[in-house]
Short mmCIF file of C-alpha atoms and ligand atoms in Angstrom, two decimals:
data_model
loop_
_atom_site.label_atom_id
_atom_site.label_comp_id
_atom_site.label_asym_id
_atom_site.label_seq_id
_atom_site.Cartn_x
_atom_site.Cartn_y
_atom_site.Cartn_z
CA MET A 1 -70.22 24.39 -6.09
CA ILE A 2 -72.86 24.35 -3.38
CA ILE A 3 -71.71 24.54 0.24
CA VAL A 4 -74.20 23.60 2.96
CA MET A 5 -73.32 24.92 6.42
CA LYS A 6 -74.20 23.10 9.66
CA LYS A 7 -77.34 24.16 11.54
CA GLY A 8 -76.79 27.27 13.60
CA THR A 9 -73.28 28.05 12.28
CA GLU A 10 -72.17 31.45 13.53
CA GLN A 11 -72.06 34.29 11.05
CA SER A 12 -68.31 34.78 11.65
CA LYS A 13 -67.58 31.27 10.31
CA VAL A 14 -69.71 31.89 7.21
CA ALA A 15 -67.89 35.18 6.69
CA ARG A 16 -64.51 33.49 7.00
CA LEU A 17 -65.42 30.95 4.32
CA ILE A 18 -66.79 33.65 2.04
CA GLN A 19 -63.52 35.53 2.38
CA GLU A 20 -61.57 32.40 1.45
CA LEU A 21 -63.73 31.79 -1.64
CA GLU A 22 -63.36 35.41 -2.75
CA SER A 23 -59.60 35.20 -2.34
CA LYS A 24 -59.68 32.32 -4.87
CA GLY A 25 -61.50 34.53 -7.39
CA MET A 26 -64.94 32.99 -6.80
CA GLN A 27 -68.20 34.80 -6.32
CA PRO A 28 -69.91 33.28 -3.26
CA VAL A 29 -73.62 33.93 -2.90
CA PRO A 30 -74.85 33.15 0.65
CA LEU A 31 -78.47 32.10 1.00
CA TYR A 32 -79.59 32.53 4.61
CA GLY A 33 -82.33 30.00 5.43
CA VAL A 34 -84.29 29.70 8.67
CA GLU A 35 -82.18 26.79 9.92
CA ARG A 36 -79.00 26.87 7.92
CA THR A 37 -76.98 28.82 5.42
CA VAL A 38 -76.18 27.56 1.94
CA ILE A 39 -73.45 29.19 -0.16
CA ALA A 40 -73.76 28.98 -3.95
CA VAL A 41 -70.34 29.51 -5.49
CA ILE A 42 -70.17 31.10 -8.93
CA GLY A 43 -66.95 30.67 -10.91
CA ASP A 44 -64.85 27.80 -12.17
CA GLU A 45 -65.04 25.56 -9.12
CA ARG A 46 -62.49 23.12 -10.53
CA ILE A 47 -59.71 25.22 -9.07
CA LEU A 48 -61.22 24.70 -5.61
CA ASP A 49 -60.19 21.72 -3.51
CA GLU A 50 -63.32 20.12 -2.07
CA HIS A 51 -61.42 18.71 0.90
CA HIS A 52 -59.94 22.10 1.71
CA ILE A 53 -63.39 23.70 1.68
CA SER A 54 -64.80 20.82 3.78
CA SER A 55 -62.14 21.48 6.43
CA PHE A 56 -63.55 24.95 7.23
CA PRO A 57 -65.42 25.16 10.54
CA GLY A 58 -69.18 24.99 10.11
CA VAL A 59 -69.15 23.24 6.74
CA SER A 60 -71.57 20.30 6.57
CA LYS A 61 -71.50 19.29 2.92
CA VAL A 62 -69.74 20.34 -0.29
CA MET A 63 -71.34 19.50 -3.64
CA SER A 64 -69.55 20.00 -6.93
CA VAL A 65 -71.65 20.91 -9.92
CA LEU A 66 -68.99 20.65 -12.62
CA ARG A 67 -66.81 17.63 -13.34
CA PRO A 68 -63.29 17.74 -11.87
CA TYR A 69 -61.81 17.11 -15.32
CA LYS A 70 -62.17 20.20 -17.42
CA LEU A 71 -60.47 19.52 -20.75
CA ALA A 72 -61.68 15.91 -21.06
CA SER A 73 -65.28 16.81 -20.27
CA ARG A 74 -68.19 17.00 -22.70
CA GLU A 75 -69.28 20.06 -20.74
CA THR A 76 -66.26 21.86 -22.21
CA GLN A 77 -66.27 20.36 -25.71
CA THR A 78 -69.49 18.95 -27.12
CA GLU A 79 -68.05 17.85 -30.47
CA PRO A 80 -66.20 14.49 -30.50
CA THR A 81 -62.42 14.61 -30.79
CA ILE A 82 -61.20 12.94 -33.95
CA ILE A 83 -57.55 11.90 -33.87
CA ASP A 84 -55.69 11.69 -37.15
CA VAL A 85 -53.00 9.02 -37.24
CA LYS A 86 -51.32 9.13 -40.65
CA GLY A 87 -54.67 9.73 -42.33
CA ILE A 88 -56.52 7.15 -40.18
CA LYS A 89 -59.30 8.95 -38.33
CA ILE A 90 -60.06 7.68 -34.84
CA GLY A 91 -63.29 8.88 -33.22
CA GLY A 92 -65.35 9.39 -36.39
CA LYS A 93 -67.73 7.14 -38.29
CA THR A 94 -65.12 4.50 -39.06
CA ILE A 95 -64.22 2.06 -36.30
CA ALA A 96 -60.45 1.78 -35.90
CA MET A 97 -59.29 -1.84 -35.74
CA MET A 98 -55.98 -2.41 -34.00
CA ALA A 99 -54.49 -5.89 -33.89
CA GLY A 100 -51.24 -7.75 -33.47
CA PRO A 101 -49.36 -9.87 -30.97
CA CYS A 102 -49.06 -9.13 -27.28
CA SER A 103 -45.27 -8.92 -27.70
CA VAL A 104 -43.05 -8.47 -30.72
CA GLU A 105 -41.02 -11.70 -30.62
CA SER A 106 -39.12 -11.81 -33.91
CA GLU A 107 -38.95 -10.16 -37.31
CA ASP A 108 -40.69 -13.14 -38.93
CA GLN A 109 -43.51 -13.16 -36.39
CA ILE A 110 -44.42 -9.50 -36.77
CA MET A 111 -43.95 -9.51 -40.57
CA SER A 112 -46.21 -12.50 -40.97
CA VAL A 113 -48.99 -11.14 -38.76
CA ALA A 114 -48.80 -7.67 -40.33
CA LYS A 115 -49.15 -9.21 -43.77
CA ASP A 116 -52.27 -11.15 -42.78
CA LEU A 117 -53.85 -8.26 -40.87
CA SER A 118 -53.28 -5.70 -43.61
CA LYS A 119 -55.02 -8.00 -46.09
CA MET A 120 -58.08 -7.96 -43.81
CA GLY A 121 -58.13 -4.16 -43.79
CA VAL A 122 -56.53 -3.63 -40.36
CA LYS A 123 -54.63 -0.36 -40.46
CA ILE A 124 -53.13 -0.21 -36.98
CA LEU A 125 -50.58 -2.79 -35.85
CA ARG A 126 -50.08 -3.45 -32.14
CA GLY A 127 -47.19 -5.20 -30.43
CA GLY A 128 -45.25 -4.62 -27.25
CA ALA A 129 -41.49 -4.04 -27.34
CA PHE A 130 -41.30 -2.94 -23.70
CA LYS A 131 -43.53 -5.28 -21.70
CA PRO A 132 -44.75 -4.75 -18.14
CA ARG A 133 -44.85 -8.26 -16.64
CA THR A 134 -46.32 -9.29 -13.32
CA GLY A 135 -43.27 -11.38 -12.44
CA PRO A 136 -39.60 -10.62 -13.08
CA TYR A 137 -38.87 -13.94 -14.83
CA SER A 138 -41.26 -13.44 -17.78
CA PHE A 139 -40.33 -12.19 -21.24
CA GLU A 140 -39.96 -8.41 -21.04
CA GLY A 141 -39.89 -7.68 -24.76
CA LEU A 142 -37.16 -7.09 -27.34
CA GLY A 143 -36.82 -3.38 -26.57
CA GLU A 144 -35.50 -1.25 -29.44
CA GLU A 145 -34.97 -4.31 -31.62
CA GLY A 146 -38.72 -4.98 -31.31
CA LEU A 147 -39.51 -1.38 -32.24
CA ARG A 148 -37.37 -1.76 -35.36
CA TYR A 149 -39.19 -4.93 -36.46
CA LEU A 150 -42.54 -3.25 -35.80
CA ARG A 151 -41.60 -0.26 -37.93
CA GLN A 152 -40.30 -2.44 -40.77
CA ALA A 153 -43.51 -4.48 -40.79
CA ALA A 154 -45.72 -1.39 -40.58
CA ASN A 155 -43.83 0.33 -43.40
CA LYS A 156 -44.00 -2.72 -45.62
CA TYR A 157 -47.76 -3.13 -45.18
CA ASP A 158 -48.66 0.54 -44.87
CA MET A 159 -49.87 0.38 -41.28
CA ALA A 160 -49.56 2.63 -38.23
CA ILE A 161 -48.09 1.37 -34.95
CA VAL A 162 -49.39 1.44 -31.39
CA THR A 163 -46.91 0.27 -28.75
CA GLU A 164 -46.40 0.74 -25.04
CA VAL A 165 -44.05 3.17 -23.37
CA MET A 166 -43.37 2.31 -19.73
CA GLU A 167 -40.99 5.02 -18.58
CA ILE A 168 -40.20 8.66 -19.18
CA ASP A 169 -36.71 7.68 -20.39
CA GLN A 170 -38.21 5.53 -23.16
CA ILE A 171 -40.51 8.19 -24.64
CA GLU A 172 -38.03 9.65 -27.10
CA LYS A 173 -36.96 6.25 -28.41
CA VAL A 174 -40.48 4.81 -28.67
CA ALA A 175 -41.78 7.99 -30.31
CA GLU A 176 -39.09 7.67 -33.02
CA TYR A 177 -40.71 4.42 -34.18
CA ALA A 178 -44.34 4.50 -33.04
CA ASP A 179 -47.35 6.43 -34.33
CA ILE A 180 -49.37 6.00 -31.13
CA LEU A 181 -47.91 5.76 -27.62
CA GLN A 182 -49.69 3.29 -25.35
CA ILE A 183 -49.86 3.85 -21.59
CA GLY A 184 -50.62 0.51 -19.96
CA THR A 185 -53.08 -0.23 -17.20
CA ARG A 186 -50.31 -0.38 -14.56
CA ASN A 187 -49.15 3.11 -15.47
CA MET A 188 -52.50 4.87 -15.71
CA GLN A 189 -51.72 6.75 -12.52
CA ASN A 190 -48.01 7.25 -13.16
CA PHE A 191 -48.57 10.98 -13.16
CA ASN A 192 -45.02 11.95 -14.15
CA LEU A 193 -45.25 9.65 -17.19
CA LEU A 194 -48.66 11.13 -18.08
CA LYS A 195 -47.26 14.65 -17.87
CA ALA A 196 -44.28 13.68 -20.00
CA VAL A 197 -46.35 12.13 -22.81
CA GLY A 198 -48.59 15.18 -22.53
CA LYS A 199 -45.63 17.28 -23.61
CA THR A 200 -45.31 15.32 -26.87
CA GLN A 201 -47.75 15.67 -29.76
CA LYS A 202 -48.00 11.91 -30.40
CA PRO A 203 -51.48 10.38 -30.11
CA ILE A 204 -51.80 8.64 -26.75
CA PHE A 205 -53.61 5.35 -26.16
CA LEU A 206 -54.47 5.44 -22.46
CA LYS A 207 -55.59 2.17 -20.91
CA ARG A 208 -57.88 2.17 -17.90
CA GLY A 209 -56.17 1.23 -14.66
CA MET A 210 -57.39 -2.19 -13.59
CA SER A 211 -58.72 -0.73 -10.33
CA ALA A 212 -59.44 2.79 -11.52
CA THR A 213 -62.82 4.47 -11.32
CA ILE A 214 -64.16 6.32 -14.35
CA THR A 215 -63.37 9.65 -12.69
CA GLU A 216 -59.77 8.57 -12.04
CA PHE A 217 -59.52 7.38 -15.66
CA LEU A 218 -60.71 10.76 -16.95
CA LEU A 219 -58.43 12.61 -14.55
CA ALA A 220 -55.50 10.59 -15.93
CA ALA A 221 -56.49 11.76 -19.42
CA GLU A 222 -56.72 15.29 -18.01
CA TYR A 223 -53.03 15.11 -17.01
CA ILE A 224 -52.10 14.48 -20.64
CA LEU A 225 -54.50 17.09 -22.05
CA SER A 226 -53.48 19.76 -19.57
CA ASN A 227 -49.84 19.33 -20.55
CA GLY A 228 -50.66 20.33 -24.12
CA ASN A 229 -51.42 17.08 -25.95
CA PRO A 230 -55.04 16.99 -27.18
CA ASN A 231 -54.71 13.59 -28.89
CA VAL A 232 -55.84 11.14 -26.24
CA MET A 233 -57.93 8.00 -26.77
CA LEU A 234 -59.26 5.97 -23.85
CA CYS A 235 -59.19 2.18 -23.74
CA GLU A 236 -61.46 0.06 -21.56
CA ARG A 237 -59.47 -3.13 -20.94
CA GLY A 238 -61.36 -4.69 -18.07
CA ILE A 239 -61.20 -4.17 -14.34
CA ARG A 240 -60.44 -6.30 -11.29
CA THR A 241 -63.51 -7.78 -9.62
CA PHE A 242 -64.27 -10.86 -7.48
CA GLU A 243 -64.82 -12.90 -10.66
CA THR A 244 -62.17 -15.52 -11.40
CA GLU A 245 -63.57 -17.15 -14.56
CA THR A 246 -62.29 -14.29 -16.67
CA ARG A 247 -58.91 -12.53 -16.38
CA ASN A 248 -60.69 -9.20 -15.88
CA THR A 249 -64.29 -8.05 -15.98
CA LEU A 250 -64.90 -6.20 -19.23
CA ALA A 251 -67.10 -3.29 -18.24
CA LEU A 252 -68.85 -2.46 -21.50
CA ALA A 253 -71.31 0.00 -19.98
CA THR A 254 -68.20 2.17 -19.66
CA VAL A 255 -68.40 2.84 -23.39
CA PRO A 256 -71.74 4.69 -23.54
CA LEU A 257 -71.03 6.21 -20.12
CA LEU A 258 -67.70 7.65 -21.28
CA LYS A 259 -69.41 8.88 -24.43
CA GLU A 260 -71.70 10.96 -22.18
CA LEU A 261 -68.85 12.26 -20.04
CA THR A 262 -66.09 12.93 -22.56
CA HIS A 263 -65.45 13.87 -26.19
CA LEU A 264 -62.38 11.61 -26.44
CA PRO A 265 -62.46 8.45 -28.63
CA ILE A 266 -63.19 5.20 -26.77
CA ILE A 267 -61.47 1.91 -27.63
CA VAL A 268 -62.22 -1.54 -26.21
CA ASP A 269 -59.66 -4.32 -25.67
CA PRO A 270 -61.58 -7.62 -25.23
CA SER A 271 -58.35 -9.68 -25.20
CA HIS A 272 -57.10 -8.35 -21.86
CA GLY A 273 -60.71 -7.63 -20.90
CA THR A 274 -61.60 -11.33 -20.81
CA GLY A 275 -58.32 -13.25 -21.11
CA LYS A 276 -60.17 -15.93 -23.08
CA LYS A 277 -60.01 -16.28 -26.82
CA SER A 278 -63.55 -17.72 -27.05
CA LEU A 279 -64.94 -14.50 -25.56
CA VAL A 280 -63.10 -12.11 -27.86
CA ALA A 281 -65.45 -12.29 -30.87
CA PRO A 282 -68.70 -11.77 -28.92
CA MET A 283 -67.15 -8.90 -26.96
CA VAL A 284 -65.88 -7.22 -30.14
CA LYS A 285 -69.44 -7.23 -31.45
CA ALA A 286 -70.87 -6.04 -28.15
CA ALA A 287 -68.29 -3.24 -27.93
CA ILE A 288 -69.19 -1.98 -31.40
CA ALA A 289 -72.88 -2.14 -30.55
CA ALA A 290 -72.15 -0.18 -27.36
CA GLY A 291 -70.60 2.60 -29.44
CA ALA A 292 -66.84 1.97 -29.32
CA ASP A 293 -64.69 3.99 -31.74
CA GLY A 294 -62.04 1.31 -31.96
CA ILE A 295 -61.13 -2.23 -31.00
CA MET A 296 -57.78 -3.69 -29.97
CA VAL A 297 -57.29 -7.45 -30.28
CA GLU A 298 -54.27 -9.70 -29.73
CA VAL A 299 -53.50 -11.81 -32.81
CA HIS A 300 -50.53 -14.17 -33.02
CA PRO A 301 -49.47 -16.38 -35.95
CA ASN A 302 -48.94 -19.23 -33.49
CA PRO A 303 -50.68 -18.56 -30.16
CA GLU A 304 -49.45 -21.79 -28.53
CA GLU A 305 -45.87 -20.60 -29.00
CA ALA A 306 -46.47 -17.01 -27.88
CA LEU A 307 -44.08 -15.62 -25.26
CA SER A 308 -46.94 -13.72 -23.63
CA ASP A 309 -50.75 -13.94 -23.57
CA GLY A 310 -51.02 -16.89 -25.98
CA ASP A 311 -54.20 -18.10 -24.29
CA GLN A 312 -56.09 -14.95 -25.18
CA SER A 313 -54.60 -14.50 -28.66
CA LEU A 314 -56.44 -15.37 -31.87
CA THR A 315 -54.83 -16.79 -34.99
CA PRO A 316 -55.07 -14.58 -38.10
CA GLU A 317 -57.58 -17.07 -39.50
CA GLU A 318 -59.77 -16.72 -36.40
CA PHE A 319 -59.44 -12.95 -36.48
CA LYS A 320 -60.61 -12.90 -40.10
CA ASP A 321 -63.97 -14.25 -38.93
CA VAL A 322 -64.09 -11.64 -36.17
CA MET A 323 -63.58 -8.90 -38.78
CA LYS A 324 -66.40 -10.30 -40.89
CA GLU A 325 -68.81 -10.41 -37.96
CA ALA A 326 -67.67 -7.02 -36.68
CA ARG A 327 -68.41 -5.44 -40.08
CA LYS A 328 -72.01 -6.62 -39.95
CA VAL A 329 -72.52 -5.12 -36.48
CA ALA A 330 -70.81 -1.88 -37.53
CA LEU A 331 -73.11 -1.58 -40.51
CA ALA A 332 -76.18 -2.18 -38.34
CA CYS A 333 -74.97 0.61 -36.04
CA ASP A 334 -74.45 3.04 -38.93
CA ARG A 335 -70.68 2.80 -38.58
CA GLU A 336 -67.98 1.65 -40.98
CA LEU A 337 -65.13 -0.74 -40.52
C1 PEP B 1 -50.94 -4.73 -23.64
O1 PEP B 1 -51.83 -4.21 -24.30
O2 PEP B 1 -49.98 -5.30 -24.14
C2 PEP B 1 -51.02 -4.69 -22.16
C3 PEP B 1 -49.96 -5.00 -21.41
O3 PEP B 1 -52.22 -4.32 -21.71
P1 PEP B 1 -52.68 -3.82 -20.24
O4 PEP B 1 -51.78 -2.65 -19.91
O5 PEP B 1 -54.10 -3.45 -20.47
O6 PEP B 1 -52.51 -4.99 -19.33
MN1 MN B 2 -51.03 -8.87 -23.68
#
């Protein structure tokens, strides 16, 4: 951390700040210039609160050198994290395809889609059993019954499951059935939930908050990592902007940017990212080209009858074409799918 003092700050104020920094275990090195004093702080600055330091009399500017997220940062771990989900490696050369309906609606629905997807080589089945809905009159999922259908389908077709957990009280139940716990966009800053899933060893699929900055996204991951769970993957699912033509704005530059900032695997969800089925295929290809480690797509056997997100869901037949196209892009990018 670099602390720039205001012009002509009295020595006593500089001394007071130095004392504070030393009491936090830092090694402050004051550099006395002609006009102002600059303090270079040696030590792990992440334990310092920038706002607290800024509040000291005489302080003009505080500049952090290290990222505020320690465990998620590439500065701490240069090698990529590879998460093993029942033998499926996420974060390596192979791109992890995750697909399935927005919500689990019936045993037949999830069985039928799992059958089709597994034939295409999809190894991770998605489907919500506990659904966060914008309004209280929408379908909220089948709960544990949905988890049971998911598990039966996944077992039958040798797939892993990713499904959302909305509350601390649901973690134990969802973890009994699921292989990956999803934290939805609306819960990205539910810090108590993040801490609680951090205390499990289940892989976590953390979706970006729809209004979250990249730093906030990585700090949310840091909550999980710092509670002892190293298996976190990050999902870009689009953010809120002034645009109304698409449901969200799918920020694909996030992918290479996150790759620079963190070692965690990056997934892209073009279904929620665009809200339009016609945009899913091109965005899958673009996401792979941008360096994504995985893709999540909503696929429903009968989108027009879906209880949620039918307008952005592909049929299995349509998704088959997406897989074909995606494979070509993966190959061109020296990846596998
Ligand atoms: C979902 O994937 O089912 C979902 C609700 O996504 P998000 O949290 O990104 O809206
Ligand atoms: Mn959905």
